[in-house]
Amino acid sequence: RRLPISTLASSKMTSSFTDNSTECAICFEPFDGTETITLTCGHRWHTACVKQQLQSAKPNTSQRLLFSGYRCAKCKAFCDHPDLRDLTRKTDELRERVDALVEEQLKADLPAAWESARQDRDAKAKLLDEGRRNYAFYLCGGCDEPYFGGTVECADEEQGELIASEDRLCQACSPRTQEICQHPFEHGAYHVWKCRYCCNPATFLCYGNVHFCKPCHDRNPNAQAIPCVGGACCTFPKPKGQTTHSNGSSRECEQLYYCAWCESSSSRDAFAQNESTGSRNFIVNPSGEEGTRGWRPILDRWGQSEMWQVENMELRVDQHTQTNFVSSYSWASMMQTVPLHEYVRDPSSVQIEVSAKFMGQSDCPSLFFMQTVVKDSNGRILHRVGTSQLSAPAGFWEKATLTIDPVIGAHEVSMIVYGKDANWLQGLSLLSPCFV
């Protein structure tokens, strides 16, 4: 189980330390007559100075993910205070997702060390800290999710940071990957890329999206393009319609040669459709592109309901989605049932993940919660689980996830979502997209 961020960073631990400073160490102005804030670590600052620091430190796609701007400038603990939660909650969630990626990379790079540290809390924390220092992660310019992009050693080279967000695409969003691989996100470990500067298969990933073979990596940042000899003399796969490879510093020189998983799939059971975990969403109309088709209202005890509505999306959740669901001032609800038995050979054997992204419409508070119900073939409830009432953040999309381990007798699963304004006539919950 992943250690919680609070344990790893120790930023949530209340300090008995008293900061007796008379001036703010950010602006060097005295505290007299201005609003101040004392963080959980015990250090005191001008409230406006800390908020400005957090606003300026927001992660972006132009450079690798650095969370240093979210730390106290005096003790390096992560900034924590109830009045700052709207500014820090997105980054807290992002740090948890990055830590999950650190775990995955450690398992791949240091399997023996990870296995020996798995049951030792201190050893695991030490290994995770080493991974955070050594690995570089980036925000994808397409889906806004973090992804592994090489080592810090390469990322900190003078010429290592790319500027345009289109240079920051994870494997799932890259059009070059999608042309070759059926399930690019799940099959990432089986992808064989071309070196950007020559035709050899790549063995290094640097700067988020630049692939190198070892000789070109050793020459970096002075690597020069080695022209492709072309035709039958170059035995590596060519881009469609071309007889040579494009080699050089441009991102157009990136190419996925093949996916070993997809290449071997033809030898598998021809009568079964093999799909990787997470590769398919079974929810119909997940973001309201077709109104409320596929969804039905939840009736209250008086036989009435408040249905979610649909509107054009203002703050984009990704590069593809155009619409979102919007709640009302009272509880809006709707549900959709997925017939597992129509898609899965043995519904009792599968783990189910139900998730949705949500946010508030304005600075005024709004609420969201989600439930999942698993039923058998007779409609009897076998398992029910739900989130708590969640405060919808203003200004960014947050993800809620429910995971259900295999349920004996499972036949179908229902996703139920609720949203409302927390204070009458002040704010609405937005929802998009929904996943099973």
Tab-separated table of C-alpha atoms in Angstrom:
chain	number	residue	atom	x	y	z
A	1	ARG	CA	0.000	0.000	0.000
A	2	ARG	CA	1.297	3.440	-0.912
A	3	LEU	CA	2.407	5.556	2.013
A	4	PRO	CA	0.168	8.641	2.314
A	5	ILE	CA	1.647	11.967	1.336
A	6	SER	CA	1.254	13.220	4.901
A	7	THR	CA	3.511	10.440	6.165
A	8	LEU	CA	6.114	10.853	3.450
A	9	ALA	CA	6.396	14.628	3.613
A	10	SER	CA	5.574	15.091	7.313
A	11	SER	CA	3.983	18.404	6.341
A	12	LYS	CA	0.691	17.647	8.104
A	13	MET	CA	2.268	17.092	11.508
A	14	THR	CA	1.451	19.929	13.907
A	15	SER	CA	4.567	21.639	15.215
A	16	SER	CA	5.054	22.906	18.766
A	17	PHE	CA	7.583	25.402	17.384
A	18	THR	CA	6.729	29.113	17.795
A	19	ASP	CA	7.989	31.517	15.145
A	20	ASN	CA	8.948	34.779	16.867
A	21	SER	CA	9.935	36.551	13.647
A	22	THR	CA	8.803	40.160	13.320
A	23	GLU	CA	8.958	40.313	9.531
A	24	CYS	CA	7.973	38.103	6.597
A	25	ALA	CA	10.966	36.286	5.096
A	26	ILE	CA	9.397	36.453	1.608
A	27	CYS	CA	8.909	40.226	1.252
A	28	PHE	CA	11.068	41.299	4.262
A	29	GLU	CA	8.322	43.665	5.408
A	30	PRO	CA	7.181	43.789	9.087
A	31	PHE	CA	4.110	41.856	10.229
A	32	ASP	CA	2.599	44.921	11.943
A	33	GLY	CA	-0.957	45.620	10.789
A	34	THR	CA	-1.043	42.998	8.010
A	35	GLU	CA	-2.778	39.616	7.863
A	36	THR	CA	-0.449	36.743	8.723
A	37	ILE	CA	-0.681	32.972	8.603
A	38	THR	CA	1.149	30.343	10.659
A	39	LEU	CA	1.681	27.119	8.741
A	40	THR	CA	1.424	23.666	10.300
A	41	CYS	CA	5.221	23.566	10.482
A	42	GLY	CA	5.075	26.601	12.813
A	43	HIS	CA	6.534	29.272	10.540
A	44	ARG	CA	4.737	32.583	10.110
A	45	TRP	CA	4.274	34.549	6.896
A	46	HIS	CA	2.190	37.277	5.334
A	47	THR	CA	-0.921	35.492	4.063
A	48	ALA	CA	-0.773	37.352	0.743
A	49	CYS	CA	2.911	36.431	0.255
A	50	VAL	CA	2.327	32.701	0.787
A	51	LYS	CA	-0.714	32.703	-1.517
A	52	GLN	CA	1.269	34.513	-4.216
A	53	GLN	CA	4.078	31.960	-3.851
A	54	LEU	CA	1.635	29.058	-4.269
A	55	GLN	CA	-0.040	30.682	-7.271
A	56	SER	CA	3.342	31.196	-8.978
A	57	ALA	CA	4.411	27.608	-8.295
A	58	LYS	CA	1.530	25.921	-10.147
A	59	PRO	CA	2.841	22.995	-12.260
A	60	ASN	CA	2.876	23.431	-16.039
A	61	THR	CA	3.909	21.482	-19.112
A	62	SER	CA	6.992	23.573	-19.947
A	63	GLN	CA	9.302	21.921	-17.421
A	64	ARG	CA	9.533	18.886	-15.195
A	65	LEU	CA	7.336	18.688	-12.129
A	66	LEU	CA	8.937	20.500	-9.227
A	67	PHE	CA	7.027	20.985	-5.995
A	68	SER	CA	9.620	23.198	-4.303
A	69	GLY	CA	7.349	26.243	-4.597
A	70	TYR	CA	4.804	24.488	-2.395
A	71	ARG	CA	7.272	24.147	0.483
A	72	CYS	CA	7.861	26.456	3.421
A	73	ALA	CA	10.859	28.615	2.494
A	74	LYS	CA	12.343	28.185	5.981
A	75	CYS	CA	12.068	24.481	6.770
A	76	LYS	CA	11.073	22.938	3.375
A	77	ALA	CA	7.961	21.229	4.789
A	78	PHE	CA	4.998	21.388	2.420
A	79	CYS	CA	2.787	24.412	3.080
A	80	ASP	CA	-0.277	23.324	5.007
A	81	HIS	CA	-3.092	25.393	6.492
A	82	PRO	CA	-6.910	25.204	6.202
A	83	ASP	CA	-6.995	28.629	4.520
A	84	LEU	CA	-4.617	27.388	1.806
A	85	ARG	CA	-6.369	24.115	0.920
A	86	ASP	CA	-7.970	25.469	-2.256
A	87	LEU	CA	-4.466	26.373	-3.478
A	88	THR	CA	-2.703	23.188	-2.366
A	89	ARG	CA	-5.248	20.388	-2.792
A	90	LYS	CA	-4.646	19.928	-6.532
A	91	THR	CA	-0.898	19.716	-6.020
A	92	ASP	CA	-1.314	17.380	-3.026
A	93	GLU	CA	-3.310	15.049	-5.276
A	94	LEU	CA	-0.735	15.433	-8.061
A	95	ARG	CA	2.097	14.518	-5.673
A	96	GLU	CA	0.254	11.332	-4.737
A	97	ARG	CA	-0.078	10.390	-8.411
A	98	VAL	CA	3.624	11.090	-8.972
A	99	ASP	CA	4.503	8.912	-5.966
A	100	ALA	CA	2.500	6.073	-7.526
A	101	LEU	CA	4.575	6.505	-10.705
A	102	VAL	CA	7.771	6.514	-8.623
A	103	GLU	CA	6.709	3.143	-7.178
A	104	GLU	CA	6.074	1.714	-10.657
A	105	GLN	CA	9.467	2.880	-11.901
A	106	LEU	CA	11.301	1.537	-8.839
A	107	LYS	CA	9.636	-1.855	-9.323
A	108	ALA	CA	10.878	-1.907	-12.938
A	109	ASP	CA	14.395	-0.544	-12.310
A	110	LEU	CA	15.197	-2.031	-8.882
A	111	PRO	CA	12.946	-5.094	-8.456
A	112	ALA	CA	15.132	-6.803	-5.846
A	113	ALA	CA	15.577	-3.659	-3.729
A	114	TRP	CA	11.844	-2.869	-3.947
A	115	GLU	CA	10.806	-6.366	-2.945
A	116	SER	CA	13.125	-6.373	0.086
A	117	ALA	CA	11.904	-2.918	1.159
A	118	ARG	CA	8.206	-3.608	0.583
A	119	GLN	CA	7.537	-4.841	4.131
A	120	ASP	CA	9.933	-2.385	5.817
A	121	ARG	CA	8.275	1.013	6.241
A	122	ASP	CA	11.535	2.937	6.763
A	123	ALA	CA	13.356	1.186	3.913
A	124	LYS	CA	10.415	1.771	1.571
A	125	ALA	CA	10.235	5.467	2.486
A	126	LYS	CA	13.994	5.793	1.874
A	127	LEU	CA	13.723	4.095	-1.519
A	128	LEU	CA	10.768	6.297	-2.513
A	129	ASP	CA	12.708	9.403	-1.493
A	130	GLU	CA	15.613	8.245	-3.669
A	131	GLY	CA	13.201	7.783	-6.586
A	132	ARG	CA	11.775	11.287	-6.121
A	133	ARG	CA	15.269	12.742	-6.271
A	134	ASN	CA	16.407	10.724	-9.294
A	135	TYR	CA	13.345	10.466	-11.568
A	136	ALA	CA	11.889	13.273	-13.683
A	137	PHE	CA	8.137	13.546	-14.226
A	138	TYR	CA	6.183	15.858	-16.500
A	139	LEU	CA	2.604	17.006	-17.035
A	140	CYS	CA	1.106	15.776	-20.291
A	141	GLY	CA	-0.061	18.640	-22.514
A	142	GLY	CA	-2.966	16.481	-23.693
A	143	CYS	CA	-4.573	14.853	-20.633
A	144	ASP	CA	-2.922	16.934	-17.871
A	145	GLU	CA	-1.754	13.762	-16.112
A	146	PRO	CA	1.805	13.181	-14.847
A	147	TYR	CA	4.077	10.712	-16.604
A	148	PHE	CA	7.648	9.405	-16.300
A	149	GLY	CA	10.099	11.221	-18.568
A	150	GLY	CA	13.616	10.094	-17.678
A	151	THR	CA	16.089	11.017	-14.956
A	152	VAL	CA	16.732	14.295	-13.189
A	153	GLU	CA	20.350	14.125	-14.315
A	154	CYS	CA	19.260	14.538	-17.938
A	155	ALA	CA	16.391	16.915	-17.186
A	156	ASP	CA	18.730	19.347	-15.445
A	157	GLU	CA	21.077	19.622	-18.425
A	158	GLU	CA	21.205	23.178	-19.775
A	159	GLN	CA	19.421	22.231	-22.995
A	160	GLY	CA	17.110	19.721	-21.404
A	161	GLU	CA	13.923	21.710	-20.935
A	162	LEU	CA	11.536	21.945	-23.896
A	163	ILE	CA	9.057	24.798	-24.007
A	164	ALA	CA	6.020	23.942	-26.136
A	165	SER	CA	3.279	21.891	-24.460
A	166	GLU	CA	2.967	19.736	-27.583
A	167	ASP	CA	6.419	18.404	-26.723
A	168	ARG	CA	4.944	17.047	-23.495
A	169	LEU	CA	2.640	14.200	-24.409
A	170	CYS	CA	2.367	10.992	-22.447
A	171	GLN	CA	2.344	7.678	-24.301
A	172	ALA	CA	-1.445	7.475	-24.240
A	173	CYS	CA	-1.841	10.893	-25.912
A	174	SER	CA	0.996	10.704	-28.429
A	175	PRO	CA	-0.367	10.278	-31.987
A	176	ARG	CA	2.797	8.335	-32.892
A	177	THR	CA	1.950	5.758	-30.239
A	178	GLN	CA	-1.716	5.549	-31.158
A	179	GLU	CA	-0.826	4.731	-34.777
A	180	ILE	CA	1.038	1.575	-33.729
A	181	CYS	CA	-0.387	0.395	-30.386
A	182	GLN	CA	-3.985	-0.505	-29.598
A	183	HIS	CA	-3.608	0.298	-25.873
A	184	PRO	CA	-0.732	2.785	-25.566
A	185	PHE	CA	-1.091	3.566	-21.861
A	186	GLU	CA	-1.172	-0.028	-20.643
A	187	HIS	CA	1.442	-1.336	-23.105
A	188	GLY	CA	4.076	1.330	-22.437
A	189	ALA	CA	6.624	-1.138	-21.069
A	190	TYR	CA	6.464	-3.096	-24.361
A	191	HIS	CA	7.083	-0.161	-26.709
A	192	VAL	CA	10.269	-0.086	-28.806
A	193	TRP	CA	11.127	3.450	-29.944
A	194	LYS	CA	13.561	4.763	-32.535
A	195	CYS	CA	16.436	6.936	-31.382
A	196	ARG	CA	15.603	10.524	-32.356
A	197	TYR	CA	19.065	11.091	-33.863
A	198	CYS	CA	19.637	7.788	-35.686
A	199	CYS	CA	17.831	4.594	-36.698
A	200	ASN	CA	18.873	2.410	-33.754
A	201	PRO	CA	16.271	1.312	-31.210
A	202	ALA	CA	16.234	3.650	-28.204
A	203	THR	CA	17.283	2.595	-24.712
A	204	PHE	CA	17.009	6.010	-22.978
A	205	LEU	CA	14.106	8.427	-22.440
A	206	CYS	CA	15.062	12.000	-21.516
A	207	TYR	CA	13.399	15.417	-21.133
A	208	GLY	CA	9.939	13.864	-21.178
A	209	ASN	CA	9.734	12.870	-24.865
A	210	VAL	CA	13.218	12.464	-26.375
A	211	HIS	CA	14.412	8.915	-27.074
A	212	PHE	CA	18.111	8.061	-27.416
A	213	CYS	CA	20.188	5.009	-28.178
A	214	LYS	CA	23.258	4.704	-25.916
A	215	PRO	CA	25.839	6.205	-28.337
A	216	CYS	CA	23.639	9.249	-29.050
A	217	HIS	CA	22.809	9.610	-25.358
A	218	ASP	CA	26.511	9.602	-24.489
A	219	ARG	CA	27.107	12.418	-27.026
A	220	ASN	CA	24.173	14.514	-25.771
A	221	PRO	CA	23.785	17.524	-25.682
A	222	ASN	CA	26.078	17.545	-28.713
A	223	ALA	CA	24.386	14.669	-30.538
A	224	GLN	CA	24.280	15.066	-34.308
A	225	ALA	CA	21.824	13.456	-36.701
A	226	ILE	CA	23.056	10.319	-38.464
A	227	PRO	CA	21.279	10.107	-41.857
A	228	CYS	CA	19.263	6.989	-42.627
A	229	VAL	CA	20.690	4.959	-45.536
A	230	GLY	CA	17.133	4.122	-46.554
A	231	GLY	CA	15.496	1.321	-48.501
A	232	ALA	CA	16.436	-2.291	-47.867
A	233	CYS	CA	19.799	-1.222	-46.409
A	234	CYS	CA	17.978	0.023	-43.282
A	235	THR	CA	16.082	-2.911	-41.840
A	236	PHE	CA	14.094	-0.969	-39.233
A	237	PRO	CA	10.384	-0.142	-39.836
A	238	LYS	CA	9.852	3.063	-41.836
A	239	PRO	CA	7.061	5.575	-41.333
A	240	LYS	CA	4.090	4.950	-43.591
A	241	GLY	CA	4.778	6.151	-47.125
A	242	GLN	CA	8.484	6.831	-46.516
A	243	THR	CA	11.634	4.983	-47.574
A	244	THR	CA	13.919	6.597	-44.993
A	245	HIS	CA	13.756	7.682	-41.364
A	246	SER	CA	13.813	11.318	-40.288
A	247	ASN	CA	16.707	11.760	-37.851
A	248	GLY	CA	17.593	14.928	-35.931
A	249	SER	CA	16.581	17.203	-33.057
A	250	SER	CA	12.991	17.812	-34.220
A	251	ARG	CA	10.144	15.982	-32.475
A	252	GLU	CA	9.081	14.855	-35.968
A	253	CYS	CA	12.048	12.453	-35.770
A	254	GLU	CA	10.383	10.465	-32.974
A	255	GLN	CA	8.914	7.116	-34.076
A	256	LEU	CA	7.497	4.087	-32.292
A	257	TYR	CA	8.869	1.041	-34.106
A	258	TYR	CA	6.446	-1.497	-32.640
A	259	CYS	CA	4.600	-2.680	-29.541
A	260	ALA	CA	5.790	-6.142	-28.489
A	261	TRP	CA	2.462	-6.830	-26.766
A	262	CYS	CA	0.369	-5.984	-29.830
A	263	GLU	CA	2.770	-7.863	-32.116
A	264	SER	CA	2.335	-11.044	-30.077
A	265	SER	CA	-1.442	-10.716	-29.646
A	266	SER	CA	-2.158	-12.533	-32.912
A	267	SER	CA	-0.945	-15.767	-31.338
A	268	ARG	CA	-3.429	-15.540	-28.489
A	269	ASP	CA	-6.919	-16.954	-28.237
A	270	ALA	CA	-8.626	-15.922	-31.468
A	271	PHE	CA	-12.084	-16.405	-29.939
A	272	ALA	CA	-11.615	-13.970	-27.052
A	273	GLN	CA	-11.046	-10.232	-27.140
A	274	ASN	CA	-8.103	-9.409	-24.870
A	275	GLU	CA	-8.239	-5.919	-23.420
A	276	SER	CA	-5.873	-4.410	-20.893
A	277	THR	CA	-7.023	-2.941	-17.597
A	278	GLY	CA	-8.365	0.570	-18.067
A	279	SER	CA	-8.267	0.391	-21.852
A	280	ARG	CA	-12.023	0.794	-22.341
A	281	ASN	CA	-14.725	2.910	-20.716
A	282	PHE	CA	-18.088	1.106	-20.519
A	283	ILE	CA	-20.079	4.239	-19.647
A	284	VAL	CA	-22.287	5.483	-22.493
A	285	ASN	CA	-22.139	9.246	-23.060
A	286	PRO	CA	-19.622	9.903	-20.251
A	287	SER	CA	-19.482	13.708	-20.590
A	288	GLY	CA	-22.905	14.682	-21.901
A	289	GLU	CA	-21.898	14.863	-25.568
A	290	GLU	CA	-25.330	13.354	-26.356
A	291	GLY	CA	-27.342	15.125	-23.694
A	292	THR	CA	-28.332	12.705	-20.937
A	293	ARG	CA	-28.625	9.633	-23.163
A	294	GLY	CA	-27.746	6.489	-21.227
A	295	TRP	CA	-28.395	8.102	-17.844
A	296	ARG	CA	-31.589	7.987	-15.803
A	297	PRO	CA	-32.718	10.038	-12.800
A	298	ILE	CA	-32.857	8.755	-9.212
A	299	LEU	CA	-36.334	9.172	-7.740
A	300	ASP	CA	-36.697	10.349	-4.140
A	301	ARG	CA	-39.294	9.034	-1.687
A	302	TRP	CA	-41.922	11.301	-3.239
A	303	GLY	CA	-41.226	10.039	-6.749
A	304	GLN	CA	-39.452	13.235	-7.793
A	305	SER	CA	-35.934	13.861	-9.049
A	306	GLU	CA	-33.558	16.626	-10.064
A	307	MET	CA	-31.609	15.515	-13.148
A	308	TRP	CA	-28.130	16.748	-14.071
A	309	GLN	CA	-28.125	19.046	-17.110
A	310	VAL	CA	-25.508	19.531	-19.834
A	311	GLU	CA	-23.531	22.641	-20.793
A	312	ASN	CA	-20.546	23.532	-22.945
A	313	MET	CA	-17.302	23.136	-21.049
A	314	GLU	CA	-15.504	26.365	-20.088
A	315	LEU	CA	-12.440	24.981	-18.296
A	316	ARG	CA	-11.182	22.055	-20.374
A	317	VAL	CA	-10.651	18.725	-18.640
A	318	ASP	CA	-8.660	17.398	-21.639
A	319	GLN	CA	-8.079	18.220	-25.304
A	320	HIS	CA	-11.076	16.214	-26.568
A	321	THR	CA	-14.030	16.759	-24.211
A	322	GLN	CA	-16.361	19.647	-25.118
A	323	THR	CA	-19.248	19.310	-22.627
A	324	ASN	CA	-19.910	18.551	-18.969
A	325	PHE	CA	-22.833	17.764	-16.705
A	326	VAL	CA	-23.981	20.496	-14.314
A	327	SER	CA	-26.038	20.084	-11.122
A	328	SER	CA	-28.743	22.312	-9.708
A	329	TYR	CA	-29.079	24.234	-6.460
A	330	SER	CA	-30.663	21.204	-4.819
A	331	TRP	CA	-29.325	17.652	-5.062
A	332	ALA	CA	-29.119	16.531	-8.697
A	333	SER	CA	-28.650	12.802	-9.282
A	334	MET	CA	-28.422	10.284	-12.098
A	335	MET	CA	-27.264	6.728	-12.627
A	336	GLN	CA	-26.141	4.387	-15.362
A	337	THR	CA	-25.935	0.584	-15.227
A	338	VAL	CA	-23.221	-1.353	-17.034
A	339	PRO	CA	-24.143	-4.994	-17.905
A	340	LEU	CA	-20.826	-6.634	-16.989
A	341	HIS	CA	-22.001	-10.021	-18.251
A	342	GLU	CA	-22.163	-8.657	-21.811
A	343	TYR	CA	-18.516	-7.585	-21.806
A	344	VAL	CA	-16.691	-9.902	-19.427
A	345	ARG	CA	-16.410	-13.666	-19.663
A	346	ASP	CA	-16.455	-14.060	-15.847
A	347	PRO	CA	-17.773	-10.897	-14.108
A	348	SER	CA	-17.035	-12.459	-10.682
A	349	SER	CA	-13.295	-12.391	-11.414
A	350	VAL	CA	-12.755	-8.748	-12.340
A	351	GLN	CA	-11.786	-5.694	-10.340
A	352	ILE	CA	-13.987	-2.704	-11.152
A	353	GLU	CA	-12.881	0.935	-11.084
A	354	VAL	CA	-15.468	3.706	-11.146
A	355	SER	CA	-14.278	7.306	-11.390
A	356	ALA	CA	-15.340	10.819	-12.332
A	357	LYS	CA	-13.791	14.259	-12.476
A	358	PHE	CA	-15.669	17.094	-10.774
A	359	MET	CA	-15.264	20.765	-9.882
A	360	GLY	CA	-17.235	23.774	-8.656
A	361	GLN	CA	-18.600	26.363	-11.057
A	362	SER	CA	-17.403	29.399	-9.096
A	363	ASP	CA	-15.626	30.409	-5.912
A	364	CYS	CA	-18.793	29.533	-4.009
A	365	PRO	CA	-18.847	26.061	-2.428
A	366	SER	CA	-20.571	23.064	-4.007
A	367	LEU	CA	-20.745	19.381	-3.112
A	368	PHE	CA	-20.295	16.085	-4.956
A	369	PHE	CA	-20.437	12.414	-4.060
A	370	MET	CA	-20.562	9.137	-5.947
A	371	GLN	CA	-21.825	5.612	-5.270
A	372	THR	CA	-21.282	2.242	-6.930
A	373	VAL	CA	-23.649	-0.709	-6.618
A	374	VAL	CA	-22.891	-4.274	-7.786
A	375	LYS	CA	-25.880	-6.587	-8.376
A	376	ASP	CA	-26.405	-10.229	-9.273
A	377	SER	CA	-28.519	-11.570	-12.160
A	378	ASN	CA	-31.677	-11.301	-10.024
A	379	GLY	CA	-31.097	-7.643	-9.232
A	380	ARG	CA	-30.031	-8.250	-5.635
A	381	ILE	CA	-27.399	-5.869	-4.243
A	382	LEU	CA	-24.127	-7.709	-3.560
A	383	HIS	CA	-21.916	-4.751	-2.804
A	384	ARG	CA	-22.354	-0.996	-2.300
A	385	VAL	CA	-19.635	1.596	-1.768
A	386	GLY	CA	-19.500	5.373	-1.970
A	387	THR	CA	-17.341	8.404	-1.431
A	388	SER	CA	-17.956	10.871	1.358
A	389	GLN	CA	-19.481	14.244	0.500
A	390	LEU	CA	-16.646	16.018	-1.308
A	391	SER	CA	-16.172	19.764	-1.513
A	392	ALA	CA	-15.888	20.561	-5.229
A	393	PRO	CA	-12.793	22.669	-5.932
A	394	ALA	CA	-13.093	25.913	-7.882
A	395	GLY	CA	-10.837	26.397	-10.880
A	396	PHE	CA	-9.622	22.844	-11.541
A	397	TRP	CA	-10.915	19.317	-12.065
A	398	GLU	CA	-10.448	16.793	-9.267
A	399	LYS	CA	-10.823	13.020	-9.642
A	400	ALA	CA	-12.865	10.744	-7.370
A	401	THR	CA	-12.295	6.989	-7.660
A	402	LEU	CA	-13.974	3.894	-6.210
A	403	THR	CA	-12.309	0.492	-6.632
A	404	ILE	CA	-14.242	-2.751	-6.060
A	405	ASP	CA	-12.402	-6.044	-5.728
A	406	PRO	CA	-13.951	-9.119	-7.432
A	407	VAL	CA	-17.506	-9.834	-6.187
A	408	ILE	CA	-18.812	-13.403	-6.422
A	409	GLY	CA	-22.031	-13.464	-8.461
A	410	ALA	CA	-21.504	-10.011	-10.000
A	411	HIS	CA	-23.715	-9.444	-13.045
A	412	GLU	CA	-23.943	-5.648	-13.445
A	413	VAL	CA	-22.570	-2.473	-11.874
A	414	SER	CA	-24.312	0.884	-11.458
A	415	MET	CA	-22.626	4.274	-11.180
A	416	ILE	CA	-24.596	6.948	-9.285
A	417	VAL	CA	-23.494	10.587	-9.075
A	418	TYR	CA	-24.865	13.435	-6.938
A	419	GLY	CA	-24.083	17.149	-6.917
A	420	LYS	CA	-25.498	20.382	-5.494
A	421	ASP	CA	-24.758	23.903	-4.365
A	422	ALA	CA	-23.501	24.004	-0.763
A	423	ASN	CA	-25.063	27.433	-0.101
A	424	TRP	CA	-28.406	28.245	-1.707
A	425	LEU	CA	-28.090	29.916	-5.139
A	426	GLN	CA	-24.313	30.395	-4.966
A	427	GLY	CA	-22.503	27.561	-6.755
A	428	LEU	CA	-23.018	24.468	-8.943
A	429	SER	CA	-21.165	21.161	-9.267
A	430	LEU	CA	-19.739	20.237	-12.672
A	431	LEU	CA	-19.037	16.652	-13.755
A	432	SER	CA	-17.031	15.255	-16.696
A	433	PRO	CA	-16.151	12.596	-17.691
A	434	CYS	CA	-17.465	9.463	-15.931
A	435	PHE	CA	-15.723	6.074	-16.184
A	436	VAL	CA	-16.398	2.409	-15.433
